[in-house]
Amino acid sequence: QVRTLFQELDKHVAQERFEKAVSVADKILAIQKDDRDALYHKLLCLIFLSHFTKAVSLIDSNPQLKEHCAFEKAYCLSRDKKLQEALDVVKAIREPSTREKDLHAQVLYRLENYEESAAVYATLAKNTSDEDDFQLERATNLSAAYACAG
Amino acid sequence: KPLFFDIALNHIEFPSLEHRT
Ligand SMILES: [K+]
C-alpha cells in the first residue's frame, strides 16, 4: 500500500501537482509517521507552493528534517522575510557547499549588505568551475551587488 | 533595481523515489 502511495506521489511531483502530492505524502505519513522520503517530499512540495511558514514548521517539528535540512530552513526563512534568522541558520552550517554559499550571498544581498554579498560571490567564482550551471547568474548577482554597493 | 537571480532555489530538487516505487 505504501509502495502504491509512493508511485502516486512520484507521479504528482513529476506533473507538478504539488497540492495533491502533499495529500499523498500525508497519507504515507499517517501510516509511517517518520518516513524520511515522504517528509522530505512534503517539505519540497511546500517550498514549491511558496508555503514557507508551513515549511519551516514542518522542519522544526521533525527531528530528522531539523538535523538534515538547515539549507532548506534557511531558504524558507529568507523567502518568509525573516532574513536575519535565515542568515543565522545559514552561517551555522558547517563546511558549507556551493548551495549554502549561494544562499548566504543572496541573503546578504536581501539584507542590503552588498559588500559582504559581493565577497561571497567572489569566493564562489574562485571555487566553482566554468562548467557550473549557474556561473552566468552568479556574475549577474555580483554585478547587482556592486551596483547597489555604489 | 538591478536583475538578481534566486540561485538557491535551483539547488532544491526532488530526489528520486525509485527505491520506494
Ligand atoms: K532570497
Coordinates of N, CA and C and ligand atoms in Angstrom, one line a residue:
Chain A
Q1 N 0.8 -1.2 0.0 CA 0.0 0.0 0.0 C 0.9 1.3 0.0
V2 N 1.9 1.2 0.8 CA 2.8 2.4 0.9 C 3.5 2.5 -0.5
R3 N 3.9 1.4 -1.1 CA 4.5 1.5 -2.4 C 3.6 2.1 -3.5
T4 N 2.4 1.8 -3.4 CA 1.4 2.4 -4.4 C 1.3 3.9 -4.1
L5 N 1.3 4.3 -2.8 CA 1.2 5.7 -2.5 C 2.5 6.4 -3.0
F6 N 3.6 5.8 -2.9 CA 4.8 6.5 -3.4 C 4.8 6.6 -4.9
Q7 N 4.2 5.6 -5.6 CA 4.1 5.7 -7.0 C 3.2 7.0 -7.4
E8 N 2.1 7.1 -6.6 CA 1.2 8.2 -6.8 C 1.9 9.6 -6.5
L9 N 2.7 9.6 -5.4 CA 3.4 10.8 -5.0 C 4.4 11.2 -6.1
D10 N 5.1 10.2 -6.6 CA 6.1 10.4 -7.7 C 5.4 11.0 -8.9
K11 N 4.3 10.5 -9.3 CA 3.5 11.0 -10.5 C 3.1 12.4 -10.3
H12 N 2.5 12.7 -9.1 CA 2.1 14.1 -8.9 C 3.2 15.1 -8.9
V13 N 4.4 14.7 -8.3 CA 5.5 15.6 -8.4 C 6.0 15.8 -9.8
A14 N 6.1 14.7 -10.6 CA 6.5 14.8 -12.0 C 5.7 15.8 -12.7
Q15 N 4.4 15.8 -12.4 CA 3.4 16.7 -13.1 C 3.2 18.0 -12.4
E16 N 4.0 18.2 -11.4 CA 4.0 19.5 -10.6 C 2.6 19.8 -10.0
R17 N 1.9 18.7 -9.6 CA 0.7 18.8 -8.9 C 1.0 18.7 -7.4
F18 N 1.6 19.9 -6.8 CA 2.2 19.8 -5.5 C 1.1 19.7 -4.4
E19 N -0.1 20.3 -4.6 CA -1.1 20.2 -3.5 C -1.5 18.7 -3.4
K20 N -1.7 18.0 -4.5 CA -2.1 16.6 -4.5 C -1.0 15.8 -3.9
A21 N 0.3 16.2 -4.3 CA 1.4 15.4 -3.8 C 1.5 15.5 -2.2
V22 N 1.2 16.7 -1.7 CA 1.2 16.9 -0.2 C 0.2 16.0 0.4
S23 N -1.0 15.9 -0.2 CA -2.0 15.0 0.5 C -1.6 13.5 0.4
V24 N -0.9 13.1 -0.7 CA -0.5 11.7 -0.7 C 0.7 11.5 0.3
A25 N 1.6 12.5 0.4 CA 2.6 12.4 1.4 C 2.0 12.3 2.8
D26 N 1.0 13.0 3.1 CA 0.3 12.9 4.4 C -0.3 11.6 4.6
K27 N -0.8 10.9 3.5 CA -1.4 9.6 3.7 C -0.2 8.6 4.1
I28 N 0.9 8.8 3.4 CA 2.1 7.9 3.8 C 2.5 8.1 5.2
L29 N 2.5 9.4 5.6 CA 2.9 9.8 7.0 C 1.9 9.3 8.0
A30 N 0.6 9.2 7.6 CA -0.4 8.6 8.6 C -0.1 7.1 8.8
I31 N 0.5 6.5 7.9 CA 0.9 5.1 8.1 C 2.3 4.9 8.7
Q32 N 3.2 5.7 8.2 CA 4.6 5.6 8.7 C 5.0 7.0 9.1
K33 N 4.8 7.3 10.3 CA 4.9 8.7 10.9 C 6.2 9.4 10.5
D34 N 7.4 8.7 10.5 CA 8.6 9.4 10.3 C 9.3 9.0 9.0
D35 N 8.5 8.6 8.0 CA 9.1 8.2 6.7 C 9.9 9.4 6.1
R36 N 11.2 9.2 6.0 CA 12.1 10.3 5.6 C 11.8 10.8 4.2
D37 N 11.5 9.8 3.2 CA 11.2 10.2 1.9 C 9.9 11.0 1.8
A38 N 8.9 10.6 2.5 CA 7.6 11.2 2.5 C 7.8 12.6 3.1
L39 N 8.5 12.7 4.2 CA 8.7 14.0 4.9 C 9.4 15.0 4.0
Y40 N 10.5 14.5 3.3 CA 11.3 15.4 2.5 C 10.5 15.9 1.3
H41 N 9.8 14.9 0.7 CA 9.0 15.3 -0.5 C 7.9 16.3 -0.1
K42 N 7.3 16.1 1.1 CA 6.3 17.0 1.5 C 6.9 18.4 1.7
L43 N 8.1 18.4 2.3 CA 8.8 19.7 2.5 C 9.0 20.4 1.2
L44 N 9.5 19.7 0.2 CA 9.8 20.4 -1.1 C 8.6 20.8 -1.8
C45 N 7.5 20.1 -1.7 CA 6.2 20.5 -2.2 C 5.8 21.8 -1.6
L46 N 5.9 21.9 -0.3 CA 5.5 23.2 0.4 C 6.3 24.3 -0.1
I47 N 7.6 24.1 -0.3 CA 8.5 25.1 -0.9 C 8.1 25.5 -2.3
F48 N 7.8 24.6 -3.1 CA 7.3 24.9 -4.5 C 5.9 25.5 -4.5
L49 N 5.2 25.3 -3.5 CA 3.9 26.0 -3.4 C 4.0 27.4 -2.7
S50 N 5.3 27.8 -2.3 CA 5.5 29.0 -1.6 C 4.9 29.1 -0.2
H51 N 4.7 27.9 0.4 CA 4.1 27.9 1.7 C 5.3 27.8 2.7
F52 N 6.0 29.0 2.8 CA 7.3 28.9 3.6 C 7.1 28.9 5.1
T53 N 6.1 29.5 5.6 CA 5.9 29.4 7.1 C 5.6 27.9 7.5
K54 N 4.7 27.3 6.7 CA 4.4 25.9 6.9 C 5.6 25.0 6.8
A55 N 6.4 25.3 5.8 CA 7.7 24.5 5.5 C 8.6 24.6 6.7
V56 N 8.8 25.8 7.3 CA 9.6 25.9 8.5 C 9.0 25.2 9.7
S57 N 7.7 25.2 9.8 CA 7.1 24.5 10.9 C 7.3 23.0 10.8
L58 N 7.2 22.5 9.5 CA 7.4 21.1 9.3 C 8.8 20.7 9.7
I59 N 9.8 21.5 9.3 CA 11.2 21.2 9.7 C 11.4 21.2 11.2
D60 N 10.8 22.2 11.8 CA 11.0 22.4 13.3 C 10.3 21.3 14.1
S61 N 9.3 20.7 13.5 CA 8.5 19.7 14.2 C 9.1 18.2 14.0
N62 N 10.1 18.1 13.1 CA 10.6 16.8 12.8 C 12.1 16.7 13.0
P63 N 12.5 16.0 14.1 CA 14.0 15.9 14.4 C 14.8 15.5 13.1
Q64 N 14.3 14.6 12.3 CA 15.1 14.2 11.1 C 15.3 15.4 10.2
L65 N 14.2 16.1 9.9 CA 14.4 17.2 9.0 C 15.2 18.3 9.6
K66 N 15.0 18.5 10.9 CA 15.8 19.5 11.6 C 17.3 19.3 11.5
E67 N 17.7 18.0 11.6 CA 19.1 17.7 11.6 C 19.7 17.9 10.2
H68 N 18.9 17.5 9.1 CA 19.4 17.4 7.8 C 19.0 18.6 6.8
C69 N 18.1 19.4 7.3 CA 17.6 20.4 6.3 C 17.8 21.9 6.7
A70 N 19.0 22.2 7.2 CA 19.4 23.5 7.6 C 19.3 24.5 6.3
F71 N 19.8 24.0 5.2 CA 19.8 24.7 4.0 C 18.3 25.1 3.6
E72 N 17.5 24.1 3.6 CA 16.1 24.3 3.2 C 15.4 25.3 4.2
K73 N 15.7 25.1 5.5 CA 15.1 26.0 6.5 C 15.6 27.5 6.3
A74 N 16.9 27.6 6.1 CA 17.4 29.0 5.8 C 16.7 29.6 4.6
Y75 N 16.6 28.8 3.6 CA 16.0 29.3 2.3 C 14.5 29.7 2.6
C76 N 13.8 28.9 3.3 CA 12.4 29.2 3.6 C 12.3 30.5 4.4
L77 N 13.1 30.6 5.4 CA 13.1 31.8 6.3 C 13.4 33.1 5.4
S78 N 14.3 32.9 4.5 CA 14.7 34.1 3.6 C 13.5 34.5 2.7
R79 N 12.7 33.5 2.3 CA 11.5 33.8 1.4 C 10.4 34.3 2.3
D80 N 10.4 34.0 3.6 CA 9.4 34.4 4.5 C 9.7 35.8 5.2
K81 N 10.7 36.5 4.6 CA 11.1 37.8 5.0 C 11.7 37.8 6.4
K82 N 12.2 36.6 6.8 CA 12.9 36.5 8.1 C 14.4 36.4 7.8
L83 N 14.9 37.5 7.3 CA 16.3 37.5 6.7 C 17.4 37.3 7.7
Q84 N 17.2 37.9 8.9 CA 18.3 37.8 9.9 C 18.3 36.4 10.4
E85 N 17.1 35.8 10.7 CA 17.1 34.4 11.1 C 17.7 33.5 10.0
A86 N 17.4 33.8 8.8 CA 17.9 33.0 7.7 C 19.4 33.0 7.7
L87 N 19.9 34.3 7.9 CA 21.4 34.4 7.9 C 22.0 33.6 9.1
D88 N 21.4 33.7 10.2 CA 21.9 32.9 11.4 C 22.0 31.4 11.1
V89 N 20.9 30.9 10.5 CA 20.9 29.5 10.2 C 21.9 29.1 9.1
V90 N 22.0 29.9 8.1 CA 23.0 29.6 7.0 C 24.4 29.7 7.5
K91 N 24.7 30.7 8.4 CA 26.0 30.8 8.9 C 26.5 29.7 9.8
A92 N 25.5 29.1 10.4 CA 25.8 28.0 11.4 C 26.1 26.7 10.7
I93 N 25.8 26.6 9.4 CA 26.1 25.4 8.6 C 27.6 25.1 8.5
R94 N 28.0 24.0 9.0 CA 29.5 23.7 9.0 C 29.9 23.2 7.6
E95 N 31.0 23.5 7.2 CA 31.5 23.1 5.8 C 30.5 23.3 4.7
P96 N 30.1 24.6 4.6 CA 29.1 25.0 3.5 C 29.6 24.6 2.1
S97 N 28.7 24.0 1.4 CA 29.0 23.7 0.0 C 28.5 24.8 -0.9
T98 N 28.5 24.6 -2.2 CA 28.2 25.7 -3.1 C 26.7 26.2 -2.9
R99 N 25.8 25.3 -2.6 CA 24.4 25.8 -2.5 C 24.3 26.7 -1.2
E100 N 25.0 26.3 -0.2 CA 24.9 27.1 1.0 C 25.5 28.5 0.8
K101 N 26.6 28.5 0.1 CA 27.3 29.8 -0.2 C 26.4 30.7 -1.2
D102 N 25.7 30.0 -2.1 CA 24.8 30.8 -3.0 C 23.7 31.4 -2.1
L103 N 23.2 30.6 -1.2 CA 22.1 31.1 -0.3 C 22.7 32.2 0.6
H104 N 23.8 32.0 1.2 CA 24.4 33.0 2.0 C 24.6 34.4 1.3
A105 N 25.1 34.3 0.1 CA 25.3 35.5 -0.7 C 24.0 36.2 -1.0
Q106 N 22.9 35.5 -1.3 CA 21.7 36.2 -1.6 C 21.0 36.7 -0.4
V107 N 21.1 36.0 0.7 CA 20.5 36.6 2.0 C 21.2 37.9 2.3
L108 N 22.6 37.9 2.2 CA 23.3 39.1 2.5 C 22.8 40.2 1.6
Y109 N 22.6 39.9 0.3 CA 22.1 40.9 -0.7 C 20.7 41.4 -0.2
R110 N 19.8 40.5 0.1 CA 18.5 41.0 0.6 C 18.6 41.8 1.8
L111 N 19.6 41.6 2.7 CA 19.8 42.4 3.9 C 20.5 43.7 3.6
E112 N 20.7 43.9 2.3 CA 21.4 45.1 1.8 C 22.8 45.2 2.3
N113 N 23.4 44.1 2.6 CA 24.8 44.0 3.0 C 25.6 43.7 1.7
Y114 N 25.7 44.7 0.8 CA 26.1 44.4 -0.5 C 27.6 44.0 -0.6
E115 N 28.4 44.7 0.2 CA 29.9 44.4 0.2 C 30.2 42.9 0.5
E116 N 29.5 42.4 1.6 CA 29.7 41.1 2.0 C 29.2 40.1 1.0
S117 N 28.0 40.4 0.4 CA 27.4 39.6 -0.6 C 28.4 39.4 -1.8
A118 N 28.9 40.6 -2.2 CA 29.9 40.5 -3.3 C 31.1 39.7 -2.9
A119 N 31.5 39.8 -1.7 CA 32.7 39.0 -1.3 C 32.4 37.5 -1.4
V120 N 31.2 37.1 -1.0 CA 30.8 35.6 -1.1 C 30.8 35.2 -2.5
Y121 N 30.2 36.1 -3.4 CA 30.2 35.7 -4.8 C 31.6 35.6 -5.4
A122 N 32.5 36.5 -4.9 CA 33.8 36.4 -5.4 C 34.5 35.1 -5.0
T123 N 34.2 34.6 -3.8 CA 34.7 33.3 -3.3 C 34.1 32.2 -4.2
L124 N 32.8 32.3 -4.4 CA 32.2 31.3 -5.3 C 32.8 31.2 -6.7
A125 N 33.1 32.3 -7.2 CA 33.7 32.4 -8.6 C 35.0 31.7 -8.6
K126 N 35.8 31.8 -7.5 CA 37.1 31.2 -7.4 C 37.0 29.7 -7.2
N127 N 35.9 29.2 -6.5 CA 35.8 27.8 -6.1 C 34.8 27.0 -6.9
T128 N 34.3 27.5 -8.0 CA 33.4 26.8 -8.8 C 34.0 26.8 -10.3
S129 N 33.7 25.7 -11.0 CA 34.3 25.6 -12.4 C 33.4 26.3 -13.4
D130 N 34.0 26.6 -14.6 CA 33.2 27.2 -15.6 C 32.0 26.4 -16.1
E131 N 32.1 25.0 -15.8 CA 31.0 24.2 -16.2 C 29.8 24.2 -15.2
D132 N 30.0 24.9 -14.1 CA 28.9 25.0 -13.1 C 27.7 25.7 -13.8
D133 N 26.5 25.2 -13.6 CA 25.3 25.6 -14.3 C 25.0 27.1 -14.0
F134 N 25.4 27.7 -12.9 CA 24.9 29.0 -12.5 C 25.9 30.1 -12.6
Q135 N 27.0 29.9 -13.3 CA 28.0 31.0 -13.4 C 27.5 32.3 -13.9
L136 N 26.7 32.2 -14.9 CA 26.1 33.4 -15.5 C 25.2 34.2 -14.5
E137 N 24.4 33.4 -13.8 CA 23.5 34.0 -12.8 C 24.3 34.6 -11.7
R138 N 25.4 34.0 -11.3 CA 26.3 34.5 -10.2 C 26.9 35.8 -10.6
A139 N 27.4 35.8 -11.9 CA 28.0 37.0 -12.4 C 27.0 38.2 -12.4
T140 N 25.8 37.9 -12.8 CA 24.7 38.9 -12.7 C 24.5 39.4 -11.3
N141 N 24.4 38.5 -10.4 CA 24.1 38.8 -9.0 C 25.3 39.6 -8.4
L142 N 26.5 39.3 -8.8 CA 27.7 40.0 -8.3 C 27.6 41.4 -8.8
S143 N 27.3 41.6 -10.1 CA 27.1 43.0 -10.7 C 26.1 43.8 -9.9
A144 N 25.0 43.1 -9.6 CA 23.9 43.8 -8.8 C 24.4 44.2 -7.5
A145 N 25.2 43.4 -6.8 CA 25.7 43.7 -5.5 C 26.7 44.9 -5.6
Y146 N 27.6 44.9 -6.7 CA 28.5 46.0 -6.9 C 27.7 47.3 -7.2
A147 N 26.7 47.2 -8.0 CA 25.9 48.4 -8.4 C 25.2 49.0 -7.1
C148 N 24.7 48.1 -6.3 CA 24.0 48.6 -5.1 C 24.9 49.1 -4.0
A149 N 26.1 48.5 -4.0 CA 27.1 49.0 -3.0 C 27.6 50.4 -3.4
G150 N 27.5 50.7 -4.7 CA 27.8 52.1 -5.2 C 29.3 52.3 -5.4
Chain B
K1 N 15.9 48.8 -10.0 CA 16.5 47.7 -9.3 C 17.2 46.7 -10.3
P2 N 18.5 46.4 -10.0 CA 19.2 45.5 -10.9 C 18.6 44.1 -10.9
L3 N 18.9 43.4 -12.0 CA 18.4 42.0 -12.1 C 19.2 41.1 -11.1
F4 N 18.5 40.3 -10.4 CA 19.1 39.4 -9.3 C 18.4 38.1 -9.3
F5 N 19.2 37.0 -9.4 CA 18.6 35.7 -9.5 C 18.5 35.0 -8.2
D6 N 17.5 34.2 -8.0 CA 17.3 33.3 -6.8 C 18.0 32.0 -7.2
I7 N 19.3 32.0 -7.0 CA 20.1 30.8 -7.4 C 19.8 29.6 -6.5
A8 N 19.7 29.9 -5.2 CA 19.5 28.9 -4.2 C 18.3 28.0 -4.5
L9 N 17.2 28.6 -5.1 CA 16.1 27.7 -5.5 C 16.4 26.7 -6.5
N10 N 17.4 27.0 -7.4 CA 17.8 26.0 -8.3 C 18.5 24.8 -7.7
H11 N 19.0 24.9 -6.5 CA 19.6 23.8 -5.8 C 18.7 22.9 -5.1
I12 N 17.4 23.3 -5.1 CA 16.4 22.5 -4.4 C 15.7 21.6 -5.5
E13 N 16.0 20.3 -5.4 CA 15.5 19.3 -6.3 C 14.9 18.1 -5.6
F14 N 13.8 17.5 -6.2 CA 13.3 16.3 -5.6 C 14.2 15.1 -5.9
P15 N 14.6 14.4 -4.8 CA 15.4 13.2 -5.0 C 14.5 12.1 -5.6
S16 N 15.2 11.1 -6.3 CA 14.4 10.0 -6.9 C 13.7 9.2 -5.8
L17 N 12.5 8.7 -6.2 CA 11.8 7.8 -5.3 C 11.8 6.4 -5.8
E18 N 12.7 6.1 -6.8 CA 12.8 4.8 -7.4 C 12.9 3.6 -6.4
H19 N 13.6 3.8 -5.4 CA 13.8 2.7 -4.4 C 12.5 2.5 -3.6
R20 N 11.5 3.4 -3.7 CA 10.2 3.2 -2.9 C 9.1 2.8 -3.8
T21 N 9.3 2.9 -5.1 CA 8.2 2.5 -6.0 C 8.5 1.2 -6.7
Ligands
K1 K 16.4 35.2 -1.1

